Coordinates of C-alpha atoms in Angstrom, one line a residue:
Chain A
X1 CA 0.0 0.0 0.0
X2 CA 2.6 2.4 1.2
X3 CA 4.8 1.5 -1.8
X4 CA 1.9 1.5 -4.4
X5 CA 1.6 5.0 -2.6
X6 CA 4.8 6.2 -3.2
X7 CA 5.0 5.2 -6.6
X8 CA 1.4 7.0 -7.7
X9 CA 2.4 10.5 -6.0
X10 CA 6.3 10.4 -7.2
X11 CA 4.9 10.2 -10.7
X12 CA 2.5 12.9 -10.7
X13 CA 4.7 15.0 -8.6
X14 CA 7.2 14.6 -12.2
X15 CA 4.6 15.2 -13.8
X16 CA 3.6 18.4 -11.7
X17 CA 7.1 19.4 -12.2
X18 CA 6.8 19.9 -15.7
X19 CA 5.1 23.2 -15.5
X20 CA 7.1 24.6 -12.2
X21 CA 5.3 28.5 -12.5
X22 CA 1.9 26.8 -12.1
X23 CA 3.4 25.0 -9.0
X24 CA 4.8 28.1 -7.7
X25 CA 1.7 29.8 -8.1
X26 CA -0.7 26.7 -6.5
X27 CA 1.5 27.3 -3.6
X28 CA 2.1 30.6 -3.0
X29 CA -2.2 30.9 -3.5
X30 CA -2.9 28.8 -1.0
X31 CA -0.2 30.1 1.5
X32 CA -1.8 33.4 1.3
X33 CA -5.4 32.1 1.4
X34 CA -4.6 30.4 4.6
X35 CA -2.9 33.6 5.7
X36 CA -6.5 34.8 5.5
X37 CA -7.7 32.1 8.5
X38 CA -5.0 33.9 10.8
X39 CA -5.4 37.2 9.7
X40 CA -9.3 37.0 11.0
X41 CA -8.0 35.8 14.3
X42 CA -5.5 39.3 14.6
X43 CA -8.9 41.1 14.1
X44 CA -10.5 39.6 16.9
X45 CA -7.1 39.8 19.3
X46 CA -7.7 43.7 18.2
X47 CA -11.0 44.2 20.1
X48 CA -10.1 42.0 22.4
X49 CA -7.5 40.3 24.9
X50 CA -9.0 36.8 25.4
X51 CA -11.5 34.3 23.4
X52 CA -13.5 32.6 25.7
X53 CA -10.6 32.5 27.8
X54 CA -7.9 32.1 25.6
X55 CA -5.3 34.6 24.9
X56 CA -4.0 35.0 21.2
X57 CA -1.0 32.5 21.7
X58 CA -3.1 29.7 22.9
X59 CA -5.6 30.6 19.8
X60 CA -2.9 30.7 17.7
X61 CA -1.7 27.2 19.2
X62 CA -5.1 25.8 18.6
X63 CA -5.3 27.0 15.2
X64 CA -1.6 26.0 14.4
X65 CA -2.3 22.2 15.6
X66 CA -5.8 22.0 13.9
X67 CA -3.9 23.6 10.7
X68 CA -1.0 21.4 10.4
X69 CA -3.4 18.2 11.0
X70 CA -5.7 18.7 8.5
X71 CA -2.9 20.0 5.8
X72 CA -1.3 16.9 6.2
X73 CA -4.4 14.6 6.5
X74 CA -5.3 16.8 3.0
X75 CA -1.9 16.7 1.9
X76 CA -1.7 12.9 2.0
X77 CA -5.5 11.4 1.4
X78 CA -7.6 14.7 1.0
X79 CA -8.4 13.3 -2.2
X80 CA -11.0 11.1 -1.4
X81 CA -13.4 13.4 -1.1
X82 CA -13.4 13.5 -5.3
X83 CA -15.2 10.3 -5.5
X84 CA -18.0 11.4 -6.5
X85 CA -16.3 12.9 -9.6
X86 CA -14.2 9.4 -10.2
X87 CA -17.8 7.8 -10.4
X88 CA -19.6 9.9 -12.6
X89 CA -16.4 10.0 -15.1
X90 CA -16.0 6.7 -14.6
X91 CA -12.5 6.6 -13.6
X92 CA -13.1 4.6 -10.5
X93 CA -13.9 1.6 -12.3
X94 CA -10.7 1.9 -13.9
X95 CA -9.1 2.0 -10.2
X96 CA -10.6 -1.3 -9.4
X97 CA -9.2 -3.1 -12.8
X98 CA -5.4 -2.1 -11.0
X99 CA -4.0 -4.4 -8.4
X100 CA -3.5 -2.1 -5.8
X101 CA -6.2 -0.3 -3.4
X102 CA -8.8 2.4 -4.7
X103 CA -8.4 4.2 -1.8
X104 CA -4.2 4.7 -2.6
X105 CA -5.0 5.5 -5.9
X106 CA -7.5 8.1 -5.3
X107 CA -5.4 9.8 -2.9
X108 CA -2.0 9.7 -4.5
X109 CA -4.2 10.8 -8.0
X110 CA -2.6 14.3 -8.9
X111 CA -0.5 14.2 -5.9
X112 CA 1.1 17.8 -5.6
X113 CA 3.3 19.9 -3.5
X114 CA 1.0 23.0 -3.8
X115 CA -1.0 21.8 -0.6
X116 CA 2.8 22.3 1.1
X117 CA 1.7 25.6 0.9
X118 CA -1.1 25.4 3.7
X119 CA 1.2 23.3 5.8
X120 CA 4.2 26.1 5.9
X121 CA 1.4 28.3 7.1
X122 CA 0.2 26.5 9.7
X123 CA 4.0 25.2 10.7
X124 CA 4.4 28.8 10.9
X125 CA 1.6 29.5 13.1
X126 CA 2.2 27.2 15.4
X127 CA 6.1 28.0 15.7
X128 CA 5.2 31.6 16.3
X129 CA 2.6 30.5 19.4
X130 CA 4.9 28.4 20.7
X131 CA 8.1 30.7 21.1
X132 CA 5.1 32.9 23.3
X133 CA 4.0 30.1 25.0
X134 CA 6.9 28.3 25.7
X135 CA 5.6 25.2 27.3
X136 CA 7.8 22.8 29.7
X137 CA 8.9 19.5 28.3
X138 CA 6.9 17.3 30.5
X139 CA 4.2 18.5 28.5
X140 CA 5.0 19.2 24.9
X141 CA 6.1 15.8 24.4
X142 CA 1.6 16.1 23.8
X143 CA 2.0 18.2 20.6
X144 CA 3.8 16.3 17.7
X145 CA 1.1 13.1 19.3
X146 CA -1.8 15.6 19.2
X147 CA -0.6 16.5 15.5
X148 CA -0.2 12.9 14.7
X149 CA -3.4 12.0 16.3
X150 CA -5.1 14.7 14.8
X151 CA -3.8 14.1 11.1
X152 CA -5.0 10.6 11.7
X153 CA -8.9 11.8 12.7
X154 CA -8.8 14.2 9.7
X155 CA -7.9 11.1 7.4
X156 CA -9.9 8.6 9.2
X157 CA -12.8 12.0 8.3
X158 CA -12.0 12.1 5.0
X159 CA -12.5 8.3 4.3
X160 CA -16.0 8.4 5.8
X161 CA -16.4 11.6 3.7
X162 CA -15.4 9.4 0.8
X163 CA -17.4 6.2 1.6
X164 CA -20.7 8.2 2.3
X165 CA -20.6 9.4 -1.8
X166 CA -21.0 5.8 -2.4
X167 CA -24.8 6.3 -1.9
X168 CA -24.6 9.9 -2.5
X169 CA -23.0 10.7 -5.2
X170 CA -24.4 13.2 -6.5
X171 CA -23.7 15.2 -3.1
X172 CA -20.5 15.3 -2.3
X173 CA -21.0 18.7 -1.0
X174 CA -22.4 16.9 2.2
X175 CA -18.9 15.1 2.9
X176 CA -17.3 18.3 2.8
X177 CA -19.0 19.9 5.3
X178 CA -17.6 17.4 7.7
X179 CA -14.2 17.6 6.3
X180 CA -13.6 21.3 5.6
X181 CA -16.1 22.2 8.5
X182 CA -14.6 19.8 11.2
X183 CA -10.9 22.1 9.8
X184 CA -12.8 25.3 10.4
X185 CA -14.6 23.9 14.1
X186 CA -10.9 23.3 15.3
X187 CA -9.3 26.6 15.0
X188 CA -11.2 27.9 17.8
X189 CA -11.1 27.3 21.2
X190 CA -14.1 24.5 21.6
X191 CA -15.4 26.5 24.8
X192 CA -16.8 29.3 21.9
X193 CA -19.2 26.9 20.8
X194 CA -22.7 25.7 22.6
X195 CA -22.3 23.3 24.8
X196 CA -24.4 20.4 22.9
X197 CA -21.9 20.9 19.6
X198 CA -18.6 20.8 22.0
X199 CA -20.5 16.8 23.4
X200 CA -21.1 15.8 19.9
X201 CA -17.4 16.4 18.4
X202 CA -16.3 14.7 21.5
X203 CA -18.5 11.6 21.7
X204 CA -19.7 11.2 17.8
X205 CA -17.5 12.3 15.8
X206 CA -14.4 13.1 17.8
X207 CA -12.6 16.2 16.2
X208 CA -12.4 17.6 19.7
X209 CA -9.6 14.7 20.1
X210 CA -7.9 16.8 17.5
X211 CA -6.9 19.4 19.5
X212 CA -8.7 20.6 22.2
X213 CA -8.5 17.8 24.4
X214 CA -4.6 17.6 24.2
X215 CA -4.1 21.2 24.0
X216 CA -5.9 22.1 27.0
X217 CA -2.9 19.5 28.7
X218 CA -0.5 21.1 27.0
X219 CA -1.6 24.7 27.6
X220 CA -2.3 22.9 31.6
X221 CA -5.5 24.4 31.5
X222 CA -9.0 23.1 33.2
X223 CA -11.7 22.0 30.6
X224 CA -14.6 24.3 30.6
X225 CA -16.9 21.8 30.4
X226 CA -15.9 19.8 33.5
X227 CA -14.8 16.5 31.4
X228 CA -12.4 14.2 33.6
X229 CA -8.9 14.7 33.2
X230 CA -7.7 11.0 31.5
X231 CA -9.8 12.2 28.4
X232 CA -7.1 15.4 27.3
X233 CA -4.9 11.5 26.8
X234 CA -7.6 9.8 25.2
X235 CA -6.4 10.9 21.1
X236 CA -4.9 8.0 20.2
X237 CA -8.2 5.5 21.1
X238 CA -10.3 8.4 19.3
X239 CA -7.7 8.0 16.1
X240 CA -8.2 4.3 16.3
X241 CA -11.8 4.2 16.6
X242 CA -12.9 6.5 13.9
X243 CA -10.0 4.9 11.6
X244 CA -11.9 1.4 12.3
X245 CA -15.4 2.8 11.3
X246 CA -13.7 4.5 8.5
X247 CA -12.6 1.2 6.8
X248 CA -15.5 -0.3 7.8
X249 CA -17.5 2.2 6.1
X250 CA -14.9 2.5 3.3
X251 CA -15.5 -0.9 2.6
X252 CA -19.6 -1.4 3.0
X253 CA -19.5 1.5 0.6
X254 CA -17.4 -0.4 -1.9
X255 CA -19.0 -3.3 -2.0
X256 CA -22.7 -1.2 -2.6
X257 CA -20.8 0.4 -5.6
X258 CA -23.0 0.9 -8.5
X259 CA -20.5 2.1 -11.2
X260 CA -22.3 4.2 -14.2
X261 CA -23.7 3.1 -17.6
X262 CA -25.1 -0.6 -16.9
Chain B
X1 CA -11.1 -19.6 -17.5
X2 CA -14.7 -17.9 -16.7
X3 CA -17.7 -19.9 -14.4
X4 CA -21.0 -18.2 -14.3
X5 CA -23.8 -19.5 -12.7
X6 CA -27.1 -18.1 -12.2
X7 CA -25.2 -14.5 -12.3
X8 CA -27.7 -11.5 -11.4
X9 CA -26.8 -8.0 -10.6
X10 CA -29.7 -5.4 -9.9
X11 CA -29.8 -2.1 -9.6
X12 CA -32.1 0.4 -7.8
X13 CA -33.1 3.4 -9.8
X14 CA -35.5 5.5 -7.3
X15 CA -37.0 2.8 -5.6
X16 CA -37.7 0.9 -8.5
X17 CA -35.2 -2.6 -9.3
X18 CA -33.9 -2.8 -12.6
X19 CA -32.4 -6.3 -13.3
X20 CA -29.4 -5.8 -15.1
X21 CA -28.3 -9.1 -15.4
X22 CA -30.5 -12.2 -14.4
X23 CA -29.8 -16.0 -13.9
X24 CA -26.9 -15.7 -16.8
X25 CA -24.8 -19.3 -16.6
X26 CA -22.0 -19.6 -19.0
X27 CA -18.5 -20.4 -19.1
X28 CA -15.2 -19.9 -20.9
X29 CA -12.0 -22.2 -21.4
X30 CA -8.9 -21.4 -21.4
X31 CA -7.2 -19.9 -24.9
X32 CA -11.1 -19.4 -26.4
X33 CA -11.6 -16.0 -28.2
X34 CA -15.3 -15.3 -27.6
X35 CA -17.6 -12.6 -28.9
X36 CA -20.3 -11.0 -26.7
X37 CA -23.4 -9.5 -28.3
X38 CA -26.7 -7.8 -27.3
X39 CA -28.5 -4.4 -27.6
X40 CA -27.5 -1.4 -26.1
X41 CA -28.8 -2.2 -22.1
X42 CA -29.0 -5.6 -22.7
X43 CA -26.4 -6.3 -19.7
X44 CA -23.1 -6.6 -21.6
X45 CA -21.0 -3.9 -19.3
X46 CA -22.9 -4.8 -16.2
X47 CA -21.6 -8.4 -17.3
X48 CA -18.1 -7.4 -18.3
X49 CA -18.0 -5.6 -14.7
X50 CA -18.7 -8.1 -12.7
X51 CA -16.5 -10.7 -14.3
X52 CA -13.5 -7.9 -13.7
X53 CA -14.7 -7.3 -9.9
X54 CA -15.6 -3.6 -10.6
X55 CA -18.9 -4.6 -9.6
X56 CA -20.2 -7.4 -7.0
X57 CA -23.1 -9.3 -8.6
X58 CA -26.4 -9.7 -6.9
X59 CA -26.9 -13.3 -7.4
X60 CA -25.0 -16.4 -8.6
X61 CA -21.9 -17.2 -8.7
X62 CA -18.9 -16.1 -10.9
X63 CA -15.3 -17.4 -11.5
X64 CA -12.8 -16.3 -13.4
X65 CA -9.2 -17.5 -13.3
X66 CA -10.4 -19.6 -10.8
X67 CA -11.2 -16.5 -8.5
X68 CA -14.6 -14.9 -7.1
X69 CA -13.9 -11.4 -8.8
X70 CA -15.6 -9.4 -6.3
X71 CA -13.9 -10.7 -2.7
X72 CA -10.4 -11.4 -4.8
X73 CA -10.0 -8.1 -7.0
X74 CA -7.0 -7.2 -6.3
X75 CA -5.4 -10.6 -6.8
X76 CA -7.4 -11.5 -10.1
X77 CA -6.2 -8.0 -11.3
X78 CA -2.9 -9.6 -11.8
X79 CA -4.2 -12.2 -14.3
X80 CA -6.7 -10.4 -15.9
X81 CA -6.2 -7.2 -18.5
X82 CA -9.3 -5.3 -19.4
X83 CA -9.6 -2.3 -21.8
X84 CA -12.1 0.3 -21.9
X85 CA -13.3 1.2 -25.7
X86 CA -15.1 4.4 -24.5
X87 CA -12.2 5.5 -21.9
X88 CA -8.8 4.9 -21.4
X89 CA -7.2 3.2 -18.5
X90 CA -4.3 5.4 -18.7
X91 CA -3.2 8.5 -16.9
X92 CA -4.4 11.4 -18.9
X93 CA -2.0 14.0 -18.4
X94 CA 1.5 11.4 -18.4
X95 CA 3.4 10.4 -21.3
X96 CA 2.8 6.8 -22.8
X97 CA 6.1 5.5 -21.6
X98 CA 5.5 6.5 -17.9
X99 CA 1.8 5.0 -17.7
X100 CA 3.6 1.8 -18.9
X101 CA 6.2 2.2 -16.2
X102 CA 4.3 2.9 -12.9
X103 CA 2.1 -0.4 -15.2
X104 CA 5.3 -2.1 -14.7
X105 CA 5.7 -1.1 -10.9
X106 CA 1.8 -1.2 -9.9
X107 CA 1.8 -5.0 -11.2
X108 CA 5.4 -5.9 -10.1
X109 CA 6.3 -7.1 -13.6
X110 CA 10.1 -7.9 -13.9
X111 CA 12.1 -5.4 -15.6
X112 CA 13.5 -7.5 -18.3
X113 CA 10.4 -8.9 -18.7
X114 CA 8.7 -5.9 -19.2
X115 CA 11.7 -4.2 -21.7
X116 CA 10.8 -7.5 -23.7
X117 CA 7.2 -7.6 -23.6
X118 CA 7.2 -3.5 -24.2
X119 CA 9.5 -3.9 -27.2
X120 CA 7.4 -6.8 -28.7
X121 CA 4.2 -4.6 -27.8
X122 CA 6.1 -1.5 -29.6
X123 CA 6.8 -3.4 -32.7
X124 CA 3.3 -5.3 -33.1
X125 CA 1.5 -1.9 -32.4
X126 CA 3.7 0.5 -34.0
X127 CA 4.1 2.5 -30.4
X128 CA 7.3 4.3 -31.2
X129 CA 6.1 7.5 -32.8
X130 CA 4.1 8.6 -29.3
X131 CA 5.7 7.1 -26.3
X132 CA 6.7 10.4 -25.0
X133 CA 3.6 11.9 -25.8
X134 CA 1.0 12.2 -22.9
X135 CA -2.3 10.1 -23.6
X136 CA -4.5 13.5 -23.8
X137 CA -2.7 14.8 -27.0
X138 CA -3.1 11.2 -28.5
X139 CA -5.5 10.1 -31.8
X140 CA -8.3 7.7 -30.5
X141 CA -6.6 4.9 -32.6
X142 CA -3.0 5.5 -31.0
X143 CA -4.9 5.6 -27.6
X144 CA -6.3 2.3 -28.5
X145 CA -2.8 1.0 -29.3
X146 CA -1.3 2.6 -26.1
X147 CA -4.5 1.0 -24.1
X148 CA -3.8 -2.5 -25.7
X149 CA -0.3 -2.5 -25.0
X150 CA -0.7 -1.4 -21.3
X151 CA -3.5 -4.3 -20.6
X152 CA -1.3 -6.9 -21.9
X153 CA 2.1 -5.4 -20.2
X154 CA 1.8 -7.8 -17.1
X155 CA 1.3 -11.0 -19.4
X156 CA -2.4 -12.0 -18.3
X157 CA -4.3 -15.0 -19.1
X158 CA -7.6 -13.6 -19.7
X159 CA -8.3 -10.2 -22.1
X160 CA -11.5 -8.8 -21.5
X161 CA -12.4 -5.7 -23.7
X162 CA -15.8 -3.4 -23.7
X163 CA -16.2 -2.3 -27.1
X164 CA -13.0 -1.9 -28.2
X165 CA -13.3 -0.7 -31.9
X166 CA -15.7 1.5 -30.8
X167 CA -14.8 5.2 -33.1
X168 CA -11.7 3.0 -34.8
X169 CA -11.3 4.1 -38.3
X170 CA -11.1 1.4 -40.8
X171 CA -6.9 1.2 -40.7
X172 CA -6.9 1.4 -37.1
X173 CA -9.8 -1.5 -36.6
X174 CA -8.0 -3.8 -39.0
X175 CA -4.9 -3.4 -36.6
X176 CA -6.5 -4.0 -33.5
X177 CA -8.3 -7.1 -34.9
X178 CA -4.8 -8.6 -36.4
X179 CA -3.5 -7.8 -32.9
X180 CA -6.4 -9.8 -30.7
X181 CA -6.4 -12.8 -33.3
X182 CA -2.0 -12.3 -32.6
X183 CA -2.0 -12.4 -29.0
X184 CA -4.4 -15.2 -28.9
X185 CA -2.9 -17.3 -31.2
X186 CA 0.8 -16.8 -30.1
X187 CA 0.1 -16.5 -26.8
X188 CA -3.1 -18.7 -25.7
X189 CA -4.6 -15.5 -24.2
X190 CA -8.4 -16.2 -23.6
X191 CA -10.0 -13.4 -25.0
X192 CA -13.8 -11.7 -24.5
X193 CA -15.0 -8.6 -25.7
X194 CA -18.2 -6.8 -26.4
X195 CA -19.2 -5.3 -29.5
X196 CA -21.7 -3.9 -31.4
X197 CA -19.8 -3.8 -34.9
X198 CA -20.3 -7.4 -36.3
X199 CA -17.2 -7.0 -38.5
X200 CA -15.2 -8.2 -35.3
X201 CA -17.8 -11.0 -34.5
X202 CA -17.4 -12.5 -37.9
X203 CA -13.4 -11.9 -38.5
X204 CA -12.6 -12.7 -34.7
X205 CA -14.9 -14.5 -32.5
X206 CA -15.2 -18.7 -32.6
X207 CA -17.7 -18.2 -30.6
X208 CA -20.5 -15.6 -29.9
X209 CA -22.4 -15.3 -26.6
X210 CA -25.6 -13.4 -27.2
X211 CA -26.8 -11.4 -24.0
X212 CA -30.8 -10.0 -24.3
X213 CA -32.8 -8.8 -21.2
X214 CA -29.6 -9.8 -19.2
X215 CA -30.0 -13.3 -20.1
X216 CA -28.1 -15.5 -22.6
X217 CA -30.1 -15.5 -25.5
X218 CA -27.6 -17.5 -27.7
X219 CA -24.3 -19.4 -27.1
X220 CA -22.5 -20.9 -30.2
X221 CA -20.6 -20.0 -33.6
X222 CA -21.4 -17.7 -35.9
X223 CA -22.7 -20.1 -38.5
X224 CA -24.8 -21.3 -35.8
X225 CA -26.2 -17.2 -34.7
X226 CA -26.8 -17.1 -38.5
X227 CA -29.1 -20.3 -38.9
X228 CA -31.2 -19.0 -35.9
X229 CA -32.6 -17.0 -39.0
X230 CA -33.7 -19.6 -42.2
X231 CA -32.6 -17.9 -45.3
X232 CA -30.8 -15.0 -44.2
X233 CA -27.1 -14.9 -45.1
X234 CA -26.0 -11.7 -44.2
X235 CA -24.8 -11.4 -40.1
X236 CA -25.9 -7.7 -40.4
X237 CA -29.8 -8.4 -41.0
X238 CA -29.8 -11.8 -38.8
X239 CA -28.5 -9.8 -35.5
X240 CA -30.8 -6.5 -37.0
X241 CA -34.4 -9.3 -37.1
X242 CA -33.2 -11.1 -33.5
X243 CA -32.9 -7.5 -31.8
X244 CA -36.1 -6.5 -33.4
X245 CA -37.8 -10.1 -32.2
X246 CA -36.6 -9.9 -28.9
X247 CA -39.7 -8.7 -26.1
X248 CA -39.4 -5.0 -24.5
X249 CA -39.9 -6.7 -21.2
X250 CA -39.5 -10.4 -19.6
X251 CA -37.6 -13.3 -21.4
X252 CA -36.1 -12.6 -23.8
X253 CA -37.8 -14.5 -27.3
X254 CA -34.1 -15.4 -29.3
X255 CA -34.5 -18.9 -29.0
X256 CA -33.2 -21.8 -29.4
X257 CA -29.6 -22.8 -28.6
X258 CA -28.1 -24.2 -31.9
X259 CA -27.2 -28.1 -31.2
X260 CA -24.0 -28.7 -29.5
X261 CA -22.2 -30.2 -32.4
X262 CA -22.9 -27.0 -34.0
X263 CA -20.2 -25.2 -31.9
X264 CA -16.7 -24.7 -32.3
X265 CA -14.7 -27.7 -31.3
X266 CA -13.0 -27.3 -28.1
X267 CA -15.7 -24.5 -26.1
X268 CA -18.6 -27.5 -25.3

């Protein structure tokens, strides 16, 4: 798989380099859009000192973390979410006539270093909050496992994403809301959101294992909403999990495929 | 080579079931060059899908290479090569040469293995002019070629293509033709293929499986498709009445199956 992997995004990334100004551009584009995400978070440090009891380093902490998660999760299988498109052009069924999984082959498909681009931001971000922050070693040993874990839940998000436009193909807007939405729900302190939305990304679909659980170790912080302390460690069994319902779903999905023109 | 029994696929089109496919039962032996026919909808693709593993069938039971397509697709990929007549199972935007190298590393096939089989492939097909050309900026007939060539790179047993002289001009048919009746002759490689242009039935296929209402309507050699029709000589006007004879909905009415002796030796 990892090999079959490799292979698929080494080509296109040759064939990427063949037109290296487009490349430049992808990436410097979607550097600065990113740069938009943080920019809005300035504004609000402008009219204010705290977000729901976060100062603007731990925000930017938060954000950084959630950032570099999903760019990599995006980076590496974001493409799954173009299913949909595959089905209707008919290019997944030439997927299943290779020897090697769809689910590789979808996300290596036009595999490009553009999305690097979105993860120098957020590398950036997070390297910036951290030389404010400066937290001991006894508990940043959290933050490259929160930024595994998290990379791992956005994938594990993505996959679902991908197996629910087996029935709904035609929708694959719903998949992104999940996706892109769960990106947008994490660069915020959870405590901003209602209390019924903070229980249901922690106990259904667990982005708040993403982040906010571990950061709020990391930044040694009390959870707002009065969860017990082992949960800020619980990441990795959230990763696990949804990465098991994920291929389980993945796999109902495939076996229900329908292909186009019978 | 190929085992179906009592093969159904349906599908559900807003609430309602279409069957597809329905209690289809043939088979196919080793090194046999076989012809499938039917109007457009009659189940061919859904047929050709499931033998392939694309698609998991419904019902029955289905073989090939001794495999269950389906649960074993990744593993019967390795034995199988299927082309597309209406796309191309190459990467648009890369150059001939590379599709058939990451062919080469996605199948594992040897590298001296490959350098002979692509050279042989080169010569056959005339590939040389456009192996550094990338697949989007190719003819339809060079595409074919390059699509041919990259289904056979891995040396399977079993060929399986959907309409593959579909848009061919004349030149370009003739060439893929002489190629199929090659590889199976030279090589033993089983081949089936749909069509709708009964110029390959009658210069390729031994034997001719007809499909109507996602049932087997006939099953033997072309002399035997034409007798199903007293009088008629040309294949054109025979397929042209049985299409026209054949019910809008239930069974279908192309009956019966021609006599066993009245198949090619070696597919009974």
């Amino acid at each position: 798989m990892v090999r079959a992997y490799l292979l698929l995004a080494w080509t296109w990334l040759r064939a990427s380099a063949q037109y290296p100004l487009s490349l430049t551009l992808l990436t410097l584009g979607s550097f600065a859009i990113n740069g938009l995400d943080i920019a809005a978070i300035w504004v609000i440090f402008a009219h204010t000192t705290a977000l729901a009891g976060f100062t603007l380093p731990e925000v930017m902490f938060l954000y950084g973390t959630a950032g570099l998660s999903f760019a990599l999760a995006d980076l590496l299988f974001g493409n799954v979410d173009r299913l949909s498109q595959h089905i209707r052009a008919g290019t997944f069924d030439v997927m299943l006539i290779r020897p090697v999984s769809p689910f590789v082959q979808m996300a290596a498909d036009r595999f490009g270093v553009h999305r690097l681009g979105r993860i120098t931001q957020a590398a950036a971000v997070l390297v910036i909050a951290l030389t404010q922050l400066t937290p001991p070693a006894s508990r940043a040993w959290m933050i490259p496992v929160m930024i595994l874990c998290g990379t791992a839940i956005f994938t594990a998000v993505f996959a679902l994403g991908g197996a629910l436009q087996f029935l709904l193909t035609d929708a694959p807007e719903v998949a992104n809301a999940f996706t892109y939405g769960g990106s947008q729900l994490t660069q915020y302190p959870l405590s901003v959101y209602g209390e019924q939305l903070v229980r249901g990304v922690t106990f259904i679909l667990p982005l708040a294992f993403v982040n906010w659980q571990p950061a709020l170790y990391v930044l040694d912080r009390d959870d707002p909403l009065g969860l017990p302390g082992w949960v800020r460690f619980a990441s990795p069994v959230a990763a696990v999990v949804l990465g098991g319902v994920a291929a389980l779903a993945w796999r109902a999905g495939l076996r229900r495929y329908q292909s186009t023109g019978h | 080579m190929i085992e179906a029994e009592g093969l159904g696929r349906t599908f559900k089109v807003r609430r309602t079931v279409v069957h597809a496919v329905k209690d289809l039962s043939f088979s196919v032996e080793a090194g046999e060059f076989v012809g499938c026919l039917g109007p457009n909808g009659a189940g061919k693709s859904t047929t050709i899908k499931m033998l392939t593993g694309i698609l998991a069938p419904t019902a029955g039971r289905i073989q090939v290479a001794g495999l269950d397509p389906a649960r074993r697709r990744k593993a019967l990929a390795r034995r199988i090569g299927v082309v597309f007549g209406q796309r191309t199972t190459l990467w648009w935007d890369l150059p001939l040469r590379d599709s058939f190298e990451l062919i080469r590393l996605l199948y594992k096939v040897d590298r001296v293995r490959f350098a002979e089989r692509l050279a042989e492939m080169c010569a056959i097909l005339d590939l040389g002019g456009f192996l550094r050309t990338p697949v989007r900026q190719l003819s339809l007939g060079q595409r074919m070629r390059g699509d041919l060539a990259a289904a056979l790179l891995h040396d399977p047993d079993l060929l399986v293509l959907d309409e593959p002289t579909i848009g061919l001009d004349v030149v370009s048919k003739a060439g893929v033709r002489e190629f199929l009746l090659r590889m199976n002759a030279e090589r033993g490689t089983t081949v089936l293929l749909t069509t709708h242009d009964l110029g390959d039935i009658e210069k390729l296929c031994r034997r001719v499986l007809l499909i109507d209402h996602g049932r087997l309507a006939f099953d033997g050699s072309v002399a035997g498709l034409r007798a199903l029709v007293p009088g008629e000589t040309s294949i054109e006007e025979v397929v042209t009445r049985l299409y026209l004879s054949s019910t809008p909905a239930g069974s279908p009415r192309i009956r019966p199956l021609p006599p066993a002796d009245d198949r090619p030796s070696g597919t009974a």
